[in-house]
Amino acid sequence: MEALRQDDPRRFGRFTALARFHEGASAVRYVARDAATGEVVLVTAARPQLAAVPVFSRRFRAEARTAERLAGGWVSPPVDLGEEPEAPADGPEPLWTAAAYVPALPLAEAVAIAGPLPERALRILGAGIAEILSRVHASGSVLQGLAPGTVLLAADGPRLTAFGPLGAAASAEVGPGGQLSVRLGYLTPEQIEGKEVSAASDLFVLGLLLAYAATGTTPFTEGPAEEAARRIAEDEPELDAVPDPLRELIASCLAKDPAERPAAGTVAAELALEGAAGLARGGWLPERLAAAVTDQEARVLALEPPEDDTEPEAGPTEAAEAGAGAAEAEAAESGPEETPEPEDARPEDPRTDGARPEDPRAVPEPQDARTAPEPEDARPLPVPPADASQTNASPAGAPPADASPVNAPASQAPTAAPASDGDIGEDRGTTRFLNTGPRPPQSDRPTTQLALPHELTAPPGAALVPAAHPMPPALPAAPGTPQQPQQPQQPSHTQGGPAPYPAAALPAGPAGPGGPGGGPMVSLPLPPAPAPAPDPGASRRTLLTIAAAAVGGLVVGGGSVAALGSGDTAAATDDKPAPKPRRTLPGQAPEPRWIYAHPASESSPLTTAVWRDKLLVVTSESQASAVDLRTGKRLWQRADGAKGQAALAAGDDLVFVASPTEFLWLSPKNGKVVHRVRYTEAFTDLPGLTVGRLAGSSGPVIWFTGSHTVTVKAPKPKKGKKKEKDKEVVQAHFFAYDIVQRKELWRTAVPAGRSPGTPAYRVVAERSADVLVRQDAVSLTAAEVKAAKGKGSVRSFDQKTGKLLWTKKYGAASLEAATTGDEDGALYAAVGKDLQAFEADTTKPLWRVEGSDGSWFGTPLIAGPLIHTTERSRLVGAVERESGRLVWRRSTEVPGIGNAPSLTLSSSEKTLIAADAIQVTVFSAADGERLWKFQDIGSADPKGVTVSAPYRALTFGETVVVQRDRSFYAFPVA
């Protein structure tokens, strides 16, 4: 943390900048405070020269949206996305986000302070990050945001601050024509082989991070830099210094074959079965790190806004800059062994100092685009001078004779791109990926990919050349152009990792020592881009190119070369090919049997129901539609079923739907209306009947409430008195109706509910003689609420006649208490923070299960001899139905307090599915083993609507259909 610089912004919306917190390649983070509320936040502000590039702006906001969707637990929730900033008159539009400030140290800084972490801290670190990865991977996406500088260590556990390649970039710069180049800090074996990036790629990088945290170095640093890519692809990692209990797990993460790496959920469970938060209780950081975090918090809280009429006080970086000139002069005299000059201390135009030869391949920088300085925590400590043997090992850091520039194959010499808004069209010298150019539509992707699309890189054994950094990408040299000599340089590295090689053993960048080519980088020659498939509807896509290079603090010689499109995705259709089979790993959701996306042109689903294990019937404001449960293809839609309630089976061959004005019986084959009963015709003695929500169903019988308004005539006035006005009175009834015989069984008058008058009932138990019903508290009238004195009640209605038998209250169960019952005469209700069982007919207490402090139970689910429980604290469990003995209790691992997850059992009752607003967690019903989790984090489109709808689960056969708003996923279950 350092003082603000003279040119740093002082305001970000409602926040006042207090200090610089961390400087990254693509953005600077500031400590800021809301003057009105005193709230302290971390503002991530994009560098102005990058914010002006359209593709950077889109990607920056997309990654901010990803952070918003993942908020909670080890991801600090965004406070302000800065989506409507006021652009200054003389510059690009400011681009920033603000997240809650949590005192924490970057992993790289923590290792520098206290050295390798102890085993317990490693477990908590790895489990916390793996839990985040598990949530991302559950949606079929890849994070690509892990680095020693993006993982923070807070007092209660780890935090992640980057949610895509921009956040984790080692460098980012603007090239000719507005092209954006980003340098990533790692390379995985599959990337070296030109294969697709997948969830397993994140696990490889997680293994590297854990090895780094455990040893202070990375497991592929032994050997010449130019062979780093080969070592990553072929050599076994050096893990001798890793604690024995963790060595096998980290080695499995670093497996060369992605299929052999464990899933994120498996890693989380093996590192901390009780979850990272559980293991971190009571503190987890070594004493020196805990003290550093406390000190940082104290310094942040003491910060005051700088006065407007004074320049910010010089911080550590400015102090370094003050001696930059002397350091540069000393470096010129003493040679390449000296520590390079800090990036932000170099002259604005390095070509004017006369110390370095001009590279004829270099592209002049735009006047307003200065290359991004290297992050402060990424600069190495001074390196001892290399001995003669080391110097001879790599003379002058010269590249191999057969090497050529990354973006300059001699056979391909494109001309400089004209200035534009960032749309650069076809670049035959750049590796291409999915979603980067015209291509046929793709389907069956659960969500927009967070990670870079598929990439092509050079095969193992290809010639390696140094990549320029952080200069803009060089144009290809014309044939016969003489190459400028390159000078040796000191090693530098980003993300705070240790300098992994002797100074003279590293290839130098084209600018010479101390120039922008600094850093231990190995680049891979790129093959020509494949010709894209024709797509007449596709426009030229803006590309984000990522230069191949390495980050010494993570993987020397590693890197990633990619082109990222503007975010366009193919529209989902009902015609989907079968998904490719995928090996199911513990903790990871299995491959969906199918995925169905409700059309965006139609209104969102209101209700969903499974009809006879054959159809998924979806109703919306505009229609009812049916999806084939075998294939996930939509079969039909019917406007008559608009606003209908959940579909039910009416016999073997009809689908019953209750609409606001009529009962409908639809053909399951084509949705055609076979029978129609309008309420005005079926209930002629109740004109204007309004049918409420279905209270429940059993076989062919449904129960529902309804109300209508009647006019009560005023009595005849006495002689000499004025006649009173007639009154409009709401009358309500509770109905039983047979949907197979299509006739009313009975009706009973009940008290009208809150305006408009229809009470909302829910059947909590069906017994042989009666049906037990509870009224939702929101539909009680003010008089009923007052009379209840805070206690809820249950009504019993005769099964045959509908006669009201009794109304009872159970202990201190409130009006809102979750309640259910069984056929044996027991009732189970939430009482305070506990779950209590009663005899339904006598209200006698039977047993009590203690709940969590500050929480309460949701609606339990009865399954044979067990009752499955759910709590607001996100605990799910099972108790014995007869005694209340706790069988098991597990957390869904969703952080914080929210609504209690809703519970669903598979058809075999072997699998329990817990669904809430954050994720779906699947357990073994018998012993509570967590089987897998699923989370659809939604579209990464910066302008896309954030999905806040909770998850729902419907089961049939050996399948569970998980719904979130418009998206449906069919997963296999036991």
PDB file of N, CA, C and O in Angstrom, residues 462-509:
ATOM      1  N   ALA A 462       8.860 -27.349 -30.397  1.00  0.00           N
ATOM      2  CA  ALA A 462       8.973 -26.244 -31.345  1.00  0.00           C
ATOM      3  C   ALA A 462      10.005 -25.256 -30.848  1.00  0.00           C
ATOM      4  O   ALA A 462      10.287 -25.145 -29.675  1.00  0.00           O
ATOM      5  N   ALA A 463      10.540 -24.486 -31.794  1.00  0.00           N
ATOM      6  CA  ALA A 463      11.560 -23.507 -31.420  1.00  0.00           C
ATOM      7  C   ALA A 463      10.965 -22.460 -30.516  1.00  0.00           C
ATOM      8  O   ALA A 463       9.837 -22.038 -30.675  1.00  0.00           O
ATOM      9  N   LEU A 464      11.734 -22.034 -29.534  1.00  0.00           N
ATOM     10  CA  LEU A 464      11.266 -21.056 -28.568  1.00  0.00           C
ATOM     11  C   LEU A 464      11.995 -19.744 -28.805  1.00  0.00           C
ATOM     12  O   LEU A 464      13.189 -19.714 -29.040  1.00  0.00           O
ATOM     13  N   VAL A 465      11.249 -18.649 -28.690  1.00  0.00           N
ATOM     14  CA  VAL A 465      11.854 -17.339 -28.876  1.00  0.00           C
ATOM     15  C   VAL A 465      11.364 -16.433 -27.772  1.00  0.00           C
ATOM     16  O   VAL A 465      10.305 -16.643 -27.211  1.00  0.00           O
ATOM     17  N   PRO A 466      12.112 -15.395 -27.441  1.00  0.00           N
ATOM     18  CA  PRO A 466      11.657 -14.461 -26.411  1.00  0.00           C
ATOM     19  C   PRO A 466      10.553 -13.580 -26.949  1.00  0.00           C
ATOM     20  O   PRO A 466      10.569 -13.174 -28.094  1.00  0.00           O
ATOM     21  N   ALA A 467       9.567 -13.284 -26.093  1.00  0.00           N
ATOM     22  CA  ALA A 467       8.472 -12.401 -26.475  1.00  0.00           C
ATOM     23  C   ALA A 467       8.724 -11.010 -25.950  1.00  0.00           C
ATOM     24  O   ALA A 467       9.219 -10.818 -24.865  1.00  0.00           O
ATOM     25  N   ALA A 468       8.353 -10.028 -26.721  1.00  0.00           N
ATOM     26  CA  ALA A 468       8.502  -8.656 -26.279  1.00  0.00           C
ATOM     27  C   ALA A 468       7.529  -8.364 -25.170  1.00  0.00           C
ATOM     28  O   ALA A 468       6.389  -8.724 -25.218  1.00  0.00           O
ATOM     29  N   HIS A 469       7.995  -7.640 -24.174  1.00  0.00           N
ATOM     30  CA  HIS A 469       7.127  -7.297 -23.032  1.00  0.00           C
ATOM     31  C   HIS A 469       7.680  -6.075 -22.349  1.00  0.00           C
ATOM     32  O   HIS A 469       8.856  -6.010 -22.065  1.00  0.00           O
ATOM     33  N   PRO A 470       6.898  -5.063 -22.042  1.00  0.00           N
ATOM     34  CA  PRO A 470       5.487  -4.992 -22.375  1.00  0.00           C
ATOM     35  C   PRO A 470       5.206  -4.112 -23.565  1.00  0.00           C
ATOM     36  O   PRO A 470       4.231  -3.378 -23.592  1.00  0.00           O
ATOM     37  N   MET A 471       6.104  -4.081 -24.577  1.00  0.00           N
ATOM     38  CA  MET A 471       5.863  -3.302 -25.779  1.00  0.00           C
ATOM     39  C   MET A 471       4.703  -3.868 -26.567  1.00  0.00           C
ATOM     40  O   MET A 471       4.375  -5.029 -26.445  1.00  0.00           O
ATOM     41  N   PRO A 472       4.046  -3.057 -27.407  1.00  0.00           N
ATOM     42  CA  PRO A 472       2.997  -3.593 -28.274  1.00  0.00           C
ATOM     43  C   PRO A 472       3.551  -4.679 -29.172  1.00  0.00           C
ATOM     44  O   PRO A 472       4.754  -4.717 -29.462  1.00  0.00           O
ATOM     45  N   PRO A 473       2.719  -5.589 -29.648  1.00  0.00           N
ATOM     46  CA  PRO A 473       3.187  -6.677 -30.499  1.00  0.00           C
ATOM     47  C   PRO A 473       3.909  -6.135 -31.727  1.00  0.00           C
ATOM     48  O   PRO A 473       3.478  -5.175 -32.359  1.00  0.00           O
ATOM     49  N   ALA A 474       5.030  -6.758 -32.079  1.00  0.00           N
ATOM     50  CA  ALA A 474       5.819  -6.287 -33.210  1.00  0.00           C
ATOM     51  C   ALA A 474       5.246  -6.806 -34.506  1.00  0.00           C
ATOM     52  O   ALA A 474       4.704  -7.900 -34.582  1.00  0.00           O
ATOM     53  N   LEU A 475       5.365  -5.985 -35.549  1.00  0.00           N
ATOM     54  CA  LEU A 475       4.976  -6.444 -36.873  1.00  0.00           C
ATOM     55  C   LEU A 475       6.026  -7.404 -37.404  1.00  0.00           C
ATOM     56  O   LEU A 475       7.193  -7.341 -37.019  1.00  0.00           O
ATOM     57  N   PRO A 476       5.667  -8.292 -38.319  1.00  0.00           N
ATOM     58  CA  PRO A 476       6.665  -9.200 -38.882  1.00  0.00           C
ATOM     59  C   PRO A 476       7.781  -8.437 -39.584  1.00  0.00           C
ATOM     60  O   PRO A 476       7.546  -7.434 -40.247  1.00  0.00           O
ATOM     61  N   ALA A 477       8.985  -8.937 -39.424  1.00  0.00           N
ATOM     62  CA  ALA A 477      10.115  -8.311 -40.104  1.00  0.00           C
ATOM     63  C   ALA A 477      10.120  -8.718 -41.569  1.00  0.00           C
ATOM     64  O   ALA A 477       9.798  -9.848 -41.926  1.00  0.00           O
ATOM     65  N   ALA A 478      10.457  -7.786 -42.416  1.00  0.00           N
ATOM     66  CA  ALA A 478      10.536  -8.101 -43.839  1.00  0.00           C
ATOM     67  C   ALA A 478      11.678  -9.064 -44.082  1.00  0.00           C
ATOM     68  O   ALA A 478      12.680  -9.058 -43.370  1.00  0.00           O
ATOM     69  N   PRO A 479      11.560  -9.933 -45.091  1.00  0.00           N
ATOM     70  CA  PRO A 479      12.659 -10.868 -45.381  1.00  0.00           C
ATOM     71  C   PRO A 479      13.961 -10.116 -45.601  1.00  0.00           C
ATOM     72  O   PRO A 479      14.011  -9.112 -46.309  1.00  0.00           O
ATOM     73  N   GLY A 480      14.986 -10.627 -44.980  1.00  0.00           N
ATOM     74  CA  GLY A 480      16.300 -10.006 -45.139  1.00  0.00           C
ATOM     75  C   GLY A 480      16.581  -8.878 -44.192  1.00  0.00           C
ATOM     76  O   GLY A 480      17.668  -8.314 -44.206  1.00  0.00           O
ATOM     77  N   THR A 481      15.604  -8.495 -43.357  1.00  0.00           N
ATOM     78  CA  THR A 481      15.853  -7.417 -42.408  1.00  0.00           C
ATOM     79  C   THR A 481      16.831  -7.880 -41.351  1.00  0.00           C
ATOM     80  O   THR A 481      16.610  -8.923 -40.732  1.00  0.00           O
ATOM     81  N   PRO A 482      17.904  -7.170 -41.108  1.00  0.00           N
ATOM     82  CA  PRO A 482      18.869  -7.613 -40.085  1.00  0.00           C
ATOM     83  C   PRO A 482      18.259  -7.513 -38.701  1.00  0.00           C
ATOM     84  O   PRO A 482      17.528  -6.587 -38.391  1.00  0.00           O
ATOM     85  N   GLN A 483      18.539  -8.522 -37.853  1.00  0.00           N
ATOM     86  CA  GLN A 483      18.030  -8.512 -36.490  1.00  0.00           C
ATOM     87  C   GLN A 483      18.964  -7.690 -35.613  1.00  0.00           C
ATOM     88  O   GLN A 483      20.190  -7.793 -35.703  1.00  0.00           O
ATOM     89  N   GLN A 484      18.381  -6.917 -34.724  1.00  0.00           N
ATOM     90  CA  GLN A 484      19.177  -6.124 -33.813  1.00  0.00           C
ATOM     91  C   GLN A 484      19.772  -7.025 -32.740  1.00  0.00           C
ATOM     92  O   GLN A 484      19.124  -7.953 -32.279  1.00  0.00           O
ATOM     93  N   PRO A 485      20.993  -6.760 -32.322  1.00  0.00           N
ATOM     94  CA  PRO A 485      21.572  -7.573 -31.245  1.00  0.00           C
ATOM     95  C   PRO A 485      20.804  -7.360 -29.955  1.00  0.00           C
ATOM     96  O   PRO A 485      20.318  -6.277 -29.690  1.00  0.00           O
ATOM     97  N   GLN A 486      20.715  -8.414 -29.155  1.00  0.00           N
ATOM     98  CA  GLN A 486      20.001  -8.335 -27.893  1.00  0.00           C
ATOM     99  C   GLN A 486      20.996  -8.433 -26.756  1.00  0.00           C
ATOM    100  O   GLN A 486      21.960  -9.185 -26.812  1.00  0.00           O
ATOM    101  N   GLN A 487      20.738  -7.683 -25.705  1.00  0.00           N
ATOM    102  CA  GLN A 487      21.640  -7.622 -24.569  1.00  0.00           C
ATOM    103  C   GLN A 487      21.101  -8.476 -23.435  1.00  0.00           C
ATOM    104  O   GLN A 487      19.902  -8.664 -23.296  1.00  0.00           O
ATOM    105  N   PRO A 488      21.989  -8.984 -22.595  1.00  0.00           N
ATOM    106  CA  PRO A 488      21.518  -9.754 -21.437  1.00  0.00           C
ATOM    107  C   PRO A 488      20.798  -8.848 -20.455  1.00  0.00           C
ATOM    108  O   PRO A 488      21.005  -7.645 -20.442  1.00  0.00           O
ATOM    109  N   GLN A 489      19.994  -9.444 -19.619  1.00  0.00           N
ATOM    110  CA  GLN A 489      19.215  -8.670 -18.660  1.00  0.00           C
ATOM    111  C   GLN A 489      19.076  -9.453 -17.373  1.00  0.00           C
ATOM    112  O   GLN A 489      19.269 -10.641 -17.323  1.00  0.00           O
ATOM    113  N   GLN A 490      18.724  -8.741 -16.322  1.00  0.00           N
ATOM    114  CA  GLN A 490      18.449  -9.384 -15.048  1.00  0.00           C
ATOM    115  C   GLN A 490      17.062  -9.994 -15.084  1.00  0.00           C
ATOM    116  O   GLN A 490      16.187  -9.509 -15.791  1.00  0.00           O
ATOM    117  N   PRO A 491      16.839 -11.050 -14.335  1.00  0.00           N
ATOM    118  CA  PRO A 491      15.494 -11.633 -14.314  1.00  0.00           C
ATOM    119  C   PRO A 491      14.521 -10.751 -13.567  1.00  0.00           C
ATOM    120  O   PRO A 491      14.867 -10.165 -12.561  1.00  0.00           O
ATOM    121  N   SER A 492      13.347 -10.656 -14.075  1.00  0.00           N
ATOM    122  CA  SER A 492      12.254 -10.032 -13.329  1.00  0.00           C
ATOM    123  C   SER A 492      11.059 -10.940 -13.451  1.00  0.00           C
ATOM    124  O   SER A 492      11.000 -11.785 -14.316  1.00  0.00           O
ATOM    125  N   HIS A 493      10.108 -10.792 -12.578  1.00  0.00           N
ATOM    126  CA  HIS A 493       8.957 -11.679 -12.584  1.00  0.00           C
ATOM    127  C   HIS A 493       7.795 -10.962 -11.946  1.00  0.00           C
ATOM    128  O   HIS A 493       7.954  -9.999 -11.222  1.00  0.00           O
ATOM    129  N   THR A 494       6.633 -11.440 -12.249  1.00  0.00           N
ATOM    130  CA  THR A 494       5.427 -10.794 -11.747  1.00  0.00           C
ATOM    131  C   THR A 494       4.784 -11.643 -10.678  1.00  0.00           C
ATOM    132  O   THR A 494       5.167 -12.762 -10.418  1.00  0.00           O
ATOM    133  N   GLN A 495       3.750 -11.078 -10.076  1.00  0.00           N
ATOM    134  CA  GLN A 495       2.937 -11.747  -9.055  1.00  0.00           C
ATOM    135  C   GLN A 495       3.741 -12.099  -7.814  1.00  0.00           C
ATOM    136  O   GLN A 495       3.340 -12.943  -7.024  1.00  0.00           O
ATOM    137  N   GLY A 496       4.891 -11.484  -7.610  1.00  0.00           N
ATOM    138  CA  GLY A 496       5.577 -11.630  -6.353  1.00  0.00           C
ATOM    139  C   GLY A 496       6.303 -12.922  -6.136  1.00  0.00           C
ATOM    140  O   GLY A 496       6.789 -13.193  -5.054  1.00  0.00           O
ATOM    141  N   GLY A 497       6.425 -13.767  -7.129  1.00  0.00           N
ATOM    142  CA  GLY A 497       7.119 -15.025  -6.936  1.00  0.00           C
ATOM    143  C   GLY A 497       8.613 -14.826  -6.909  1.00  0.00           C
ATOM    144  O   GLY A 497       9.147 -13.801  -7.292  1.00  0.00           O
ATOM    145  N   PRO A 498       9.354 -15.818  -6.451  1.00  0.00           N
ATOM    146  CA  PRO A 498      10.806 -15.699  -6.392  1.00  0.00           C
ATOM    147  C   PRO A 498      11.430 -15.731  -7.772  1.00  0.00           C
ATOM    148  O   PRO A 498      10.900 -16.348  -8.680  1.00  0.00           O
ATOM    149  N   ALA A 499      12.569 -15.068  -7.936  1.00  0.00           N
ATOM    150  CA  ALA A 499      13.293 -15.140  -9.197  1.00  0.00           C
ATOM    151  C   ALA A 499      13.829 -16.549  -9.342  1.00  0.00           C
ATOM    152  O   ALA A 499      14.619 -17.003  -8.532  1.00  0.00           O
ATOM    153  N   PRO A 500      13.392 -17.299 -10.353  1.00  0.00           N
ATOM    154  CA  PRO A 500      13.694 -18.722 -10.388  1.00  0.00           C
ATOM    155  C   PRO A 500      14.987 -19.104 -11.093  1.00  0.00           C
ATOM    156  O   PRO A 500      15.377 -20.251 -11.046  1.00  0.00           O
ATOM    157  N   TYR A 501      15.643 -18.206 -11.801  1.00  0.00           N
ATOM    158  CA  TYR A 501      16.830 -18.542 -12.565  1.00  0.00           C
ATOM    159  C   TYR A 501      17.939 -17.544 -12.292  1.00  0.00           C
ATOM    160  O   TYR A 501      17.688 -16.391 -11.963  1.00  0.00           O
ATOM    161  N   PRO A 502      19.210 -17.958 -12.453  1.00  0.00           N
ATOM    162  CA  PRO A 502      20.304 -16.990 -12.378  1.00  0.00           C
ATOM    163  C   PRO A 502      20.124 -15.916 -13.440  1.00  0.00           C
ATOM    164  O   PRO A 502      19.523 -16.149 -14.488  1.00  0.00           O
ATOM    165  N   ALA A 503      20.694 -14.764 -13.173  1.00  0.00           N
ATOM    166  CA  ALA A 503      20.447 -13.607 -14.032  1.00  0.00           C
ATOM    167  C   ALA A 503      20.790 -13.868 -15.473  1.00  0.00           C
ATOM    168  O   ALA A 503      20.032 -13.556 -16.383  1.00  0.00           O
ATOM    169  N   ALA A 504      21.974 -14.446 -15.750  1.00  0.00           N
ATOM    170  CA  ALA A 504      22.423 -14.566 -17.130  1.00  0.00           C
ATOM    171  C   ALA A 504      21.784 -15.713 -17.870  1.00  0.00           C
ATOM    172  O   ALA A 504      22.008 -15.869 -19.058  1.00  0.00           O
ATOM    173  N   ALA A 505      20.991 -16.509 -17.178  1.00  0.00           N
ATOM    174  CA  ALA A 505      20.409 -17.678 -17.828  1.00  0.00           C
ATOM    175  C   ALA A 505      19.094 -17.372 -18.510  1.00  0.00           C
ATOM    176  O   ALA A 505      18.487 -18.246 -19.101  1.00  0.00           O
ATOM    177  N   LEU A 506      18.626 -16.135 -18.406  1.00  0.00           N
ATOM    178  CA  LEU A 506      17.317 -15.793 -18.951  1.00  0.00           C
ATOM    179  C   LEU A 506      17.440 -15.093 -20.285  1.00  0.00           C
ATOM    180  O   LEU A 506      18.298 -14.233 -20.457  1.00  0.00           O
ATOM    181  N   PRO A 507      16.585 -15.417 -21.245  1.00  0.00           N
ATOM    182  CA  PRO A 507      16.611 -14.680 -22.512  1.00  0.00           C
ATOM    183  C   PRO A 507      16.140 -13.265 -22.304  1.00  0.00           C
ATOM    184  O   PRO A 507      15.225 -13.013 -21.541  1.00  0.00           O
ATOM    185  N   ALA A 508      16.758 -12.332 -22.978  1.00  0.00           N
ATOM    186  CA  ALA A 508      16.398 -10.927 -22.819  1.00  0.00           C
ATOM    187  C   ALA A 508      15.351 -10.529 -23.821  1.00  0.00           C
ATOM    188  O   ALA A 508      15.219 -11.119 -24.877  1.00  0.00           O
ATOM    189  N   GLY A 509      14.612  -9.496 -23.494  1.00  0.00           N
ATOM    190  CA  GLY A 509      13.651  -8.942 -24.424  1.00  0.00           C
ATOM    191  C   GLY A 509      14.353  -8.101 -25.456  1.00  0.00           C
ATOM    192  O   GLY A 509      15.546  -7.808 -25.383  1.00  0.00           O
TER     193      GLY A 509
END
